[in-house]
mmCIF file of C-alpha atoms and ligand atoms in Angstrom:
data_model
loop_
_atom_site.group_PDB
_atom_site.id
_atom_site.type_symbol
_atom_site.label_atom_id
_atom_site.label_comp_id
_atom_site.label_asym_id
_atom_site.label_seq_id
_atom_site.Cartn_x
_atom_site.Cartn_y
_atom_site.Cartn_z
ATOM 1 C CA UNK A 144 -64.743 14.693 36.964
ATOM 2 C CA UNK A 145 -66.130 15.986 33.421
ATOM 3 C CA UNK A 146 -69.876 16.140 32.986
ATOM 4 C CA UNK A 147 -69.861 18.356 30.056
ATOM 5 C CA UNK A 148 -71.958 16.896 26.815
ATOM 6 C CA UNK A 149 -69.857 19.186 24.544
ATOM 7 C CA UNK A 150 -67.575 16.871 21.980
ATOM 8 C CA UNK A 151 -64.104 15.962 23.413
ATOM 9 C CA UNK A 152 -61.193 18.057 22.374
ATOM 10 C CA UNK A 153 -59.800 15.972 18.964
ATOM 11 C CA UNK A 154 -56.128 15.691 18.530
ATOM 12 C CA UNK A 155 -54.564 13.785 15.335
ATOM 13 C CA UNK A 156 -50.765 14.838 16.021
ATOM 14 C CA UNK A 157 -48.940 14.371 18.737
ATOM 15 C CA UNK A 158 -47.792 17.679 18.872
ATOM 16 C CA UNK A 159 -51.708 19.379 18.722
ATOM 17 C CA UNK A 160 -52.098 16.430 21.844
ATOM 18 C CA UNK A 161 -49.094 17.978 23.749
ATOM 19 C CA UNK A 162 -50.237 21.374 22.958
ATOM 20 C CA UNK A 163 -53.938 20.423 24.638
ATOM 21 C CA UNK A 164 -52.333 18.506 27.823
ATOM 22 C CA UNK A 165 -49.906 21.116 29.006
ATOM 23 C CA UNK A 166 -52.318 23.114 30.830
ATOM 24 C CA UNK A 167 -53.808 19.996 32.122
ATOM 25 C CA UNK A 168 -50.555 18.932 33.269
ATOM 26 C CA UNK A 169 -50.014 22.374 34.894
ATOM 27 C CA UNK A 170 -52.745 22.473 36.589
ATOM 28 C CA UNK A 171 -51.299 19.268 38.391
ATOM 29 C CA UNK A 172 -54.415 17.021 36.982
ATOM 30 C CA UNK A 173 -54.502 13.586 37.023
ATOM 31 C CA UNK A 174 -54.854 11.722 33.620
ATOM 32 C CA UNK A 175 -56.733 8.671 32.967
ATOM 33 C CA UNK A 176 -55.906 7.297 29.212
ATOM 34 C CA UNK A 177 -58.325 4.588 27.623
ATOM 35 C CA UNK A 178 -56.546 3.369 24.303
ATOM 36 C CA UNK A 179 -59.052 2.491 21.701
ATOM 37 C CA UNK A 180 -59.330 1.224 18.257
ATOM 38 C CA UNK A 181 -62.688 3.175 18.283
ATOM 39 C CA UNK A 182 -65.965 0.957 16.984
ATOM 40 C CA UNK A 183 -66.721 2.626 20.944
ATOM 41 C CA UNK A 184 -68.904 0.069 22.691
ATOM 42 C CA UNK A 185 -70.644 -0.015 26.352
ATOM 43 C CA UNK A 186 -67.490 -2.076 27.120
ATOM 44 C CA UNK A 187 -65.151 0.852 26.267
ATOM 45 C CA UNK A 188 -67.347 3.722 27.746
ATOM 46 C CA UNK A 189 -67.082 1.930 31.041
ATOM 47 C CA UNK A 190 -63.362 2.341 31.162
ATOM 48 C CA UNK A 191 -63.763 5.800 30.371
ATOM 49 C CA UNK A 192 -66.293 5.928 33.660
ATOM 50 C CA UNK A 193 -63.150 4.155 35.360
ATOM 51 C CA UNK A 194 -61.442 6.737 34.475
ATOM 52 C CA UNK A 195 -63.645 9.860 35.407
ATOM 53 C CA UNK A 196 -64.530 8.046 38.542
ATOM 54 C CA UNK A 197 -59.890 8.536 39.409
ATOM 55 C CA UNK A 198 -58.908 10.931 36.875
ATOM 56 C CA UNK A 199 -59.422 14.870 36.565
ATOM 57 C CA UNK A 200 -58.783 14.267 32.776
ATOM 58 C CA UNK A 201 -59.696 11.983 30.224
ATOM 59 C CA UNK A 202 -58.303 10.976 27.045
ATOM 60 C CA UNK A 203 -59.291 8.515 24.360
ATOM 61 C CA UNK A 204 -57.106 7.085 22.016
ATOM 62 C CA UNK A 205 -58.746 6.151 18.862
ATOM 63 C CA UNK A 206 -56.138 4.028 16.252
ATOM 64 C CA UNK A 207 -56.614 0.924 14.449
ATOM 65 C CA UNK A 208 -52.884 0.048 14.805
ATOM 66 C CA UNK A 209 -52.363 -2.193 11.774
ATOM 67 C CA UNK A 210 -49.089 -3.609 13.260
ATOM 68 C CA UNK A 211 -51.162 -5.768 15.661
ATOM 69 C CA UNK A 212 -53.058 -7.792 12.821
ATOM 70 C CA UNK A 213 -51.865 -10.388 11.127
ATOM 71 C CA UNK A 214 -51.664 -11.338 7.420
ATOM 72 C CA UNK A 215 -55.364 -12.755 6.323
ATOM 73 C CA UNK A 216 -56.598 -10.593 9.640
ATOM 74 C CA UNK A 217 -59.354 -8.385 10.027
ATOM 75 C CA UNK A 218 -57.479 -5.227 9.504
ATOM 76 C CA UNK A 219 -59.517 -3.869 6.301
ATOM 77 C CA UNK A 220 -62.930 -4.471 7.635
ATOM 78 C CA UNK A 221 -62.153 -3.591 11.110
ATOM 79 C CA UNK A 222 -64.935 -1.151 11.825
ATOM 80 C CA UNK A 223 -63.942 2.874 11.541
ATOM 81 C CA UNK A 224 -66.718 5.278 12.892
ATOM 82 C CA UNK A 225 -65.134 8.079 14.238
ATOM 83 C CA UNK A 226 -67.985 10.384 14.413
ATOM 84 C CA UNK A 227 -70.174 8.185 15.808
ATOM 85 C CA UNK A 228 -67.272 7.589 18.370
ATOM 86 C CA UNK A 229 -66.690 10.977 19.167
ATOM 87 C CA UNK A 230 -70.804 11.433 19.587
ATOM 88 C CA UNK A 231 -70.418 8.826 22.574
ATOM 89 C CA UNK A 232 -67.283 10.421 24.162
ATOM 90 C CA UNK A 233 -69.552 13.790 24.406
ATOM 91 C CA UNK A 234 -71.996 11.708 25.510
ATOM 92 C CA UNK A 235 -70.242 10.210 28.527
ATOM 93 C CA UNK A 236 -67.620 13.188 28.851
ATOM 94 C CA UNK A 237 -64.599 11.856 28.037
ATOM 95 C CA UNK A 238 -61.959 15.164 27.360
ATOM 96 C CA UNK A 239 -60.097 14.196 24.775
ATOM 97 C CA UNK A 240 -59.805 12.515 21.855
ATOM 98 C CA UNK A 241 -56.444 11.312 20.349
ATOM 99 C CA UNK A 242 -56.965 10.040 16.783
ATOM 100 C CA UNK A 243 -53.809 10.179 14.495
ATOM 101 C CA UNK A 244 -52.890 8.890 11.184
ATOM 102 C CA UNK A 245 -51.038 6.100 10.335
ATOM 103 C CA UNK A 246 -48.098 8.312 9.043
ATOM 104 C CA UNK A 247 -48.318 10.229 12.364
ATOM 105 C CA UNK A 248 -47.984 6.911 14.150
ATOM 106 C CA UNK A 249 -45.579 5.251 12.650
ATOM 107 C CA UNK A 250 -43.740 8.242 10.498
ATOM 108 C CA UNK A 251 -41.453 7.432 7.283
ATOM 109 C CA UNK A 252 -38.503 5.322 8.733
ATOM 110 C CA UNK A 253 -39.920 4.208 11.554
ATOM 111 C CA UNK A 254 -37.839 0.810 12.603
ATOM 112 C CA UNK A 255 -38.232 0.272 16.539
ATOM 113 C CA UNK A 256 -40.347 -2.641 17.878
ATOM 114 C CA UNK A 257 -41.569 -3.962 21.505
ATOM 115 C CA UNK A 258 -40.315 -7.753 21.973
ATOM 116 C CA UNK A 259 -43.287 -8.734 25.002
ATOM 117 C CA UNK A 260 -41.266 -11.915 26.947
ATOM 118 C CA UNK A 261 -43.066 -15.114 27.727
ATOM 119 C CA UNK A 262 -46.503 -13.976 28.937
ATOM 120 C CA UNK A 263 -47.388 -13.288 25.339
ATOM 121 C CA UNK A 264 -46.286 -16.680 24.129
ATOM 122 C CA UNK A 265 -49.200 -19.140 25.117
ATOM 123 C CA UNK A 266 -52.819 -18.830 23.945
ATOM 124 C CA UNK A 267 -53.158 -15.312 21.578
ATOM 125 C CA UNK A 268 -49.879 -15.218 21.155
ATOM 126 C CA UNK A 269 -49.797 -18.837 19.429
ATOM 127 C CA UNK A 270 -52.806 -17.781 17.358
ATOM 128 C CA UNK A 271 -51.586 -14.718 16.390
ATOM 129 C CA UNK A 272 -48.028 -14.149 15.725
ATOM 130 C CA UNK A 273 -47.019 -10.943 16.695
ATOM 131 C CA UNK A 274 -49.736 -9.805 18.017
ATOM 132 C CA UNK A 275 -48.651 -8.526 20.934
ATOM 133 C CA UNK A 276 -45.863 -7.176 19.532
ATOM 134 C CA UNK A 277 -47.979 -4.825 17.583
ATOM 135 C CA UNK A 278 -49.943 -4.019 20.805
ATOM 136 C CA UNK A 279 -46.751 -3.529 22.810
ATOM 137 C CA UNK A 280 -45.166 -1.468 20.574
ATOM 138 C CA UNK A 281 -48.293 0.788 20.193
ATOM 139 C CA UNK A 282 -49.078 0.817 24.061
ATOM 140 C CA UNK A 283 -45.511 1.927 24.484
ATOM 141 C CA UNK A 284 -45.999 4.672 22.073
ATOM 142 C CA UNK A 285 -48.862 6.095 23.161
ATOM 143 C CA UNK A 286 -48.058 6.007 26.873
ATOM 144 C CA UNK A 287 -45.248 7.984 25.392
ATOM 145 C CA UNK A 288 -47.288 10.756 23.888
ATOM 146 C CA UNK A 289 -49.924 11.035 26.661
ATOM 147 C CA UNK A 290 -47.885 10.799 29.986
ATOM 148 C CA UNK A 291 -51.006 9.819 31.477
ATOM 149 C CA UNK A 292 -50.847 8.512 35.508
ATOM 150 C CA UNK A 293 -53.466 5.601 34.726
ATOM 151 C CA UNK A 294 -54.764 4.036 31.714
ATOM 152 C CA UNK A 295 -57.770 1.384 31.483
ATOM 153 C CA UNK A 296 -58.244 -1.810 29.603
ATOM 154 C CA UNK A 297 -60.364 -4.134 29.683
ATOM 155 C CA UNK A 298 -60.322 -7.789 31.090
ATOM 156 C CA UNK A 299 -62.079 -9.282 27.835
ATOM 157 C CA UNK A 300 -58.123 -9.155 26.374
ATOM 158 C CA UNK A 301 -56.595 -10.472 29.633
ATOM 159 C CA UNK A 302 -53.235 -11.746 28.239
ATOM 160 C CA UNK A 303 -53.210 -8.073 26.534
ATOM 161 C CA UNK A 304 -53.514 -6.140 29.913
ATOM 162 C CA UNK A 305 -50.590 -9.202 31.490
ATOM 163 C CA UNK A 306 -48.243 -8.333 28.288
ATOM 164 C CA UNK A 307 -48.866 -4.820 29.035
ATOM 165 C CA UNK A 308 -48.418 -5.105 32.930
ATOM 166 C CA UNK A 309 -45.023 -6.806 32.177
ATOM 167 C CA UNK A 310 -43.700 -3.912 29.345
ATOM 168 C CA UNK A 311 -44.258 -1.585 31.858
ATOM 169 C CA UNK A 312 -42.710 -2.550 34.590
ATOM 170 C CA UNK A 313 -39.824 -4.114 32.449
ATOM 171 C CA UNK A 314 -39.735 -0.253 30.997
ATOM 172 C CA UNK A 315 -40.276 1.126 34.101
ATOM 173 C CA UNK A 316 -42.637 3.060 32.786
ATOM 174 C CA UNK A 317 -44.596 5.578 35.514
ATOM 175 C CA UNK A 318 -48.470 4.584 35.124
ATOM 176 C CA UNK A 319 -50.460 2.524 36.775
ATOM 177 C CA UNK A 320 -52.399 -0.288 34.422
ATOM 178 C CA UNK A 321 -56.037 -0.761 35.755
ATOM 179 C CA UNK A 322 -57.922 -4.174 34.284
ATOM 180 C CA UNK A 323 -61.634 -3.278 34.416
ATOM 181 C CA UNK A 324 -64.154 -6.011 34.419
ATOM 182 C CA UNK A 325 -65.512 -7.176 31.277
ATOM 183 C CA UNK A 326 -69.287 -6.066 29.766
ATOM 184 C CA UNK A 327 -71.567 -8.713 28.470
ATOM 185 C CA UNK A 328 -74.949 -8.271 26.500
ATOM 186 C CA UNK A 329 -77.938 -9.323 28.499
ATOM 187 C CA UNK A 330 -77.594 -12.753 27.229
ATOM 188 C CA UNK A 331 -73.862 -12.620 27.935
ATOM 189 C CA UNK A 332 -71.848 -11.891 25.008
ATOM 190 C CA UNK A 333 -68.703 -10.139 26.144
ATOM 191 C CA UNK A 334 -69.032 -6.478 23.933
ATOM 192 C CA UNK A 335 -66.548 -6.446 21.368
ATOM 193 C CA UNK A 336 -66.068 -4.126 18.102
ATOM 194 C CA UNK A 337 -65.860 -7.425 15.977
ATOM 195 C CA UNK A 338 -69.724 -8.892 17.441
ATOM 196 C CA UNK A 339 -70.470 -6.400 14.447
ATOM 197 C CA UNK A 340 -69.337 -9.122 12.028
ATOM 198 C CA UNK A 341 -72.010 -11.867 13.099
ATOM 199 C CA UNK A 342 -74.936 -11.834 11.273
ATOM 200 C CA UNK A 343 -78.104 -12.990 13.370
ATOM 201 C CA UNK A 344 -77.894 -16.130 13.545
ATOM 202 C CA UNK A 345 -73.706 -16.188 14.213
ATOM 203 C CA UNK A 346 -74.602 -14.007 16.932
ATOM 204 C CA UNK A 347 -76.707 -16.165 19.229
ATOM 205 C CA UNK A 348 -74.536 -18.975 18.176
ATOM 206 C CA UNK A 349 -71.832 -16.948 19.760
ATOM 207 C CA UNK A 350 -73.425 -16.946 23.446
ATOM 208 C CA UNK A 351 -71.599 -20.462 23.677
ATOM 209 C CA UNK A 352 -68.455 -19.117 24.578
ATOM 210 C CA UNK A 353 -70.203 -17.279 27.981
ATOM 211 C CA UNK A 354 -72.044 -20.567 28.672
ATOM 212 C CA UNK A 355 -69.203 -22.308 28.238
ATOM 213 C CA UNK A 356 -67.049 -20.310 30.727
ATOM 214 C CA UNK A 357 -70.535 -20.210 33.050
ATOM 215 C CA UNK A 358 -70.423 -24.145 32.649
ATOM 216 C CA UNK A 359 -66.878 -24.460 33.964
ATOM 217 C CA UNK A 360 -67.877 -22.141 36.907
ATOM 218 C CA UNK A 361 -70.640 -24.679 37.876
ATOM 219 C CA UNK A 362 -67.945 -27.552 37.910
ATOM 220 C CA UNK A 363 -65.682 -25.893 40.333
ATOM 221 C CA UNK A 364 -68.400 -25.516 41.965
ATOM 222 C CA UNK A 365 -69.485 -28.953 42.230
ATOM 223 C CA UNK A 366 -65.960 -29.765 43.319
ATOM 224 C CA UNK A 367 -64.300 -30.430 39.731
ATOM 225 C CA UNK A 368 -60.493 -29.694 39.980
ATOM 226 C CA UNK A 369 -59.379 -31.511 37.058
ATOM 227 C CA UNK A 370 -58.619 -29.343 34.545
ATOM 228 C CA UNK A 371 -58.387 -31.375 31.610
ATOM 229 C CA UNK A 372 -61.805 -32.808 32.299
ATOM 230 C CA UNK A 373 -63.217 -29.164 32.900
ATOM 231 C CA UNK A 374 -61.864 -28.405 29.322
ATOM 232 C CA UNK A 375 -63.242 -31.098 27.638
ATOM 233 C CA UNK A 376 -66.636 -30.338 28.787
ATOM 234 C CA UNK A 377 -66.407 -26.165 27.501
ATOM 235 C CA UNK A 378 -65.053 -27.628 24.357
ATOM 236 C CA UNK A 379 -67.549 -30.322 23.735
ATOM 237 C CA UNK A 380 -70.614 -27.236 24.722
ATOM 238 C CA UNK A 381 -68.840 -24.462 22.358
ATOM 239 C CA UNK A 382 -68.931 -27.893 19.678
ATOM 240 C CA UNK A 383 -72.911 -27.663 19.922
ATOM 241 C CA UNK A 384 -72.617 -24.223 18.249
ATOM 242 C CA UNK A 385 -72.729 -24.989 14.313
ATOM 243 C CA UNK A 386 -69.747 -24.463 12.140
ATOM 244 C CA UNK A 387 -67.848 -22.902 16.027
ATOM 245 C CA UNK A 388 -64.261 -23.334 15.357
ATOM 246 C CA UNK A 389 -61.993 -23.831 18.529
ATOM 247 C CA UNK A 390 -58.379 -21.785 18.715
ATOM 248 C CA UNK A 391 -58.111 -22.713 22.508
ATOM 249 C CA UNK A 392 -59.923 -23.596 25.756
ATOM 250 C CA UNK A 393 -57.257 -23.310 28.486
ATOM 251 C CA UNK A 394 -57.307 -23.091 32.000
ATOM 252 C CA UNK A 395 -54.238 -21.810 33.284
ATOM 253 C CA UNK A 396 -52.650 -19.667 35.858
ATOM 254 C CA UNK A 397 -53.476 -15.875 35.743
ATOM 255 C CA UNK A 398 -50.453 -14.638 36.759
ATOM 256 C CA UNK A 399 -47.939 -16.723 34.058
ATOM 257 C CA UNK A 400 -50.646 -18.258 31.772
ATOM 258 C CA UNK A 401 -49.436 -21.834 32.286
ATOM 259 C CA UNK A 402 -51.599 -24.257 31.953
ATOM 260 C CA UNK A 403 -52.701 -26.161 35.078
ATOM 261 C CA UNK A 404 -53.646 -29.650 35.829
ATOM 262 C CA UNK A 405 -55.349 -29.251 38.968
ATOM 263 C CA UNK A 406 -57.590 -26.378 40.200
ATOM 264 C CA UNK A 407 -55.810 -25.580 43.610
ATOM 265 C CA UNK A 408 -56.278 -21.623 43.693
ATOM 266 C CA UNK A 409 -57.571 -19.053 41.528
ATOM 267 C CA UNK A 410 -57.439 -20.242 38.012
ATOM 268 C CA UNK A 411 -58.221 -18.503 34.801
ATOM 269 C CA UNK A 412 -60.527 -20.326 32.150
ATOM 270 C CA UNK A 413 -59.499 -18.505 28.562
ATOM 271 C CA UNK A 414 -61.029 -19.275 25.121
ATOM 272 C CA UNK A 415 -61.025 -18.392 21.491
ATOM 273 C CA UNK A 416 -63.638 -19.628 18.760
ATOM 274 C CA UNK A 417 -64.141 -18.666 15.345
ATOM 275 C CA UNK A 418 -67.803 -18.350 14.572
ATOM 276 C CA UNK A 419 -68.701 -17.704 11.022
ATOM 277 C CA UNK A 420 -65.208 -16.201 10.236
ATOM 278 C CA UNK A 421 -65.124 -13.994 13.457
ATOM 279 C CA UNK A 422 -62.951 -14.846 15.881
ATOM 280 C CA UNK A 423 -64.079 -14.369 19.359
ATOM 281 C CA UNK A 424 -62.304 -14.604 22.722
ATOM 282 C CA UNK A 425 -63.332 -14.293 26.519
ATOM 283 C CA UNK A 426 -62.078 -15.650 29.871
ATOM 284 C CA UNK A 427 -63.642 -15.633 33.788
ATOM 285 C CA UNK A 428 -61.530 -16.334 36.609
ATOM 286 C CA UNK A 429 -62.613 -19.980 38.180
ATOM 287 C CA UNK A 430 -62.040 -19.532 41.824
ATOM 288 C CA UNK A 431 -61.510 -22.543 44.413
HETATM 289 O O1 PAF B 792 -57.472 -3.460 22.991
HETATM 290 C C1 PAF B 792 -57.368 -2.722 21.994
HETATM 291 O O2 PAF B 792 -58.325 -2.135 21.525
HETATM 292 C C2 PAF B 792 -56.001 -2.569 21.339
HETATM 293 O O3 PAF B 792 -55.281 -3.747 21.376
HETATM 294 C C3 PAF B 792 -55.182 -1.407 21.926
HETATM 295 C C4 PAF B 792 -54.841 -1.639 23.388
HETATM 296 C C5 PAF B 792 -55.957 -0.108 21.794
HETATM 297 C C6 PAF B 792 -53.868 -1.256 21.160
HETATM 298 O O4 PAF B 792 -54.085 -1.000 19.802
#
C-alpha cells in the first residue's frame, strides 16, 4: 500500500497510462481502478482506501463522460476541479491519475456502443435513457486501457455497479467489481458531486431521501412486508420536503431490480427526487 503525500502520477492518453503501468504490471502488482468523474468527495476517497487496503497500485480515473447524460442533463455544470482532485489523491495516496480528453476518449470516428440487457431497464434506466449505455460503454473502455484486477464503485449508484456486474461477466471481462458501502454526511446525505448544486436550504430539504429510506427500515422492522404500503409511506415523507419532486420509490429485488409485492428476503428500497432542479438518488437494503 502507498502512503506517499507526493501528487499521483497524471496520465491524459492512453498511451502515457500504458507507458506508467508497465512496470507496475511487471513487477506482478495488483491494480485497484476507481473510475471517477472527479468533483472527488469522502465517498470516492473511500473507494480509493478499498483499494489500497487489496491493491499494490492505485489508479483514478477522472472523465466526465458526456455520453452518459442526457439531453437537458447536467453535463455543462457538472463540477470540473481537477486540481483540487488531484490535491486529495496526494492526500490519500492514490498512484495514479488517468484524466483524458474527450477526443482521447472517444477519438474522430468513434462508432461502437455497450447495449446493458434488462438490469438497466427499470428505475435509472426509465429516467434516463441511455444512461447506462453511456456508463457501459465508458466502463468497458476504461477497463480496457487500465487492465486493472479490481475496480471500486460505490453502492450510492447500485443499478450502475448491477449493469456493470452483468457487462462484465457477459464480456467476460477478467476483474473483479467490488460495491463499497455508501458515505453519508453526519445528518445522512449520501455524498454526491451534484449535493454541490443545493443551495442551503435545498440541502437540508434533501435529508428526506435518508429518512425516508431510515423510515422504511423501521417498518420492516415493525413487521411491515407490504411493499406497496412501505412505498407509500417514503413517498408521502420525501412529499413533506417543499417543491421534492419524485422519479421513483421502489422496492424491488437486488439481484434483477423487479419490483416486489411482499418483503420475503432481502429487498432493496431505491429512490430518486429532484430537489430544486438536482436530482438525487440513494437506496439501503431492507432486510427480513
Ligand atoms: O459513477 C460515476 O462516477 C460514473 O458513472 C462512472 C462509473 C465513472 C462512469 O463515467
Amino acid at each position: 500500500m502507498t502512503t506517499t503525500t507526493s501528487r499521483p502520477q497524471l496520465a491524459t492518453t492512453v498511451a502515457r497510462l500504458r507507458e506508467i503501468l508497465a512496470p507496475v504490471r511487471r513487477r506482478d502488482e495488483k491494480i485497484g481502478l476507481v473510475p471517477t468523474m472527479g468533483a472527488l468527495h469522502a465517498g470516492h476517497l473511500s473507494l480509493v482506501r478499498g483499494s489500497q487496503a487489496e491493491c499494490d497500485y492505485t489508479v483514478v480515473t477522472i472523465y466526465v463522460n458526456p455520453s452518459q447524460f442526457g439531453p437537458g442533463e447536467d453535463l455543462a455544470r457538472y463540477p470540473r476541479t481537477l486540481q483540487v482532485d488531484l490535491d486529495a489523491l496526494a492526500r490519500c495516496g492514490a498512484d495514479l491519475a488517468f484524466a483524458p480528453t474527450h477526443e482521447e476518449v472517444y477519438r474522430a470516428g468513434y462508432s461502437t456502443w455497450v447495449e446493458p440487457g434488462d438490469v438497466a431497464e427499470p428505475l435509472e434506466g426509465r429516467c434516463r435513457p441511455g444512461h447506462f449505455r453511456g456508463v457501459a460503454t465508458i466502463v468497458l473502455k476504461l477497463l480496457n486501457m487500465v487492465h486493472a484486477d479490481v475496480a471500486y464503485f460505490g453502492q450510492k449508484d447500485y443499478q450502475q455497479a448491477l449493469v456493470i456486474r452483468q457487462m462484465v461477466r457477459d464480456f467476460d471481462v477478467p476483474i473483479e467489481i467490488r460495491v463499497c458501502p455508501t458515505v453519508r454526511d453526519p445528518d445522512g446525505l449520501a455524498l454526491s458531486s451534484r449535493n454541490g448544486y443545493l443551495s442551503p436550504d435545498a440541502r437540508r430539504r434533501a435529508t428526506v431521501l435518508w429518512k425516508s429510506l431510515q423510515l422504511a427500515q423501521e417498518l420492516v422492522a415493525q413487521g411491515q412486508r407490504d411493499a406497496r404500503t412501505i412505498a407509500r409511506r417514503m413517498r408521502e415523507l420525501v412529499l413533506t420536503a417543499e417543491d421534492a419532486q419524485i422519479d421513483y420509490v421502489a422496492l424491488v429485488d437486488p439481484g434483477s431490480l423487479e419490483p416486489v409485492d411482499r418483503l420475503t428476503g432481502r429487498t432493496l428500497a431505491a429512490l430518486a427526487v429532484r430537489i430544486e432542479n438536482t436530482r438525487l438518488i440513494d437506496n439501503c437494503f431492507l432486510e427480513c
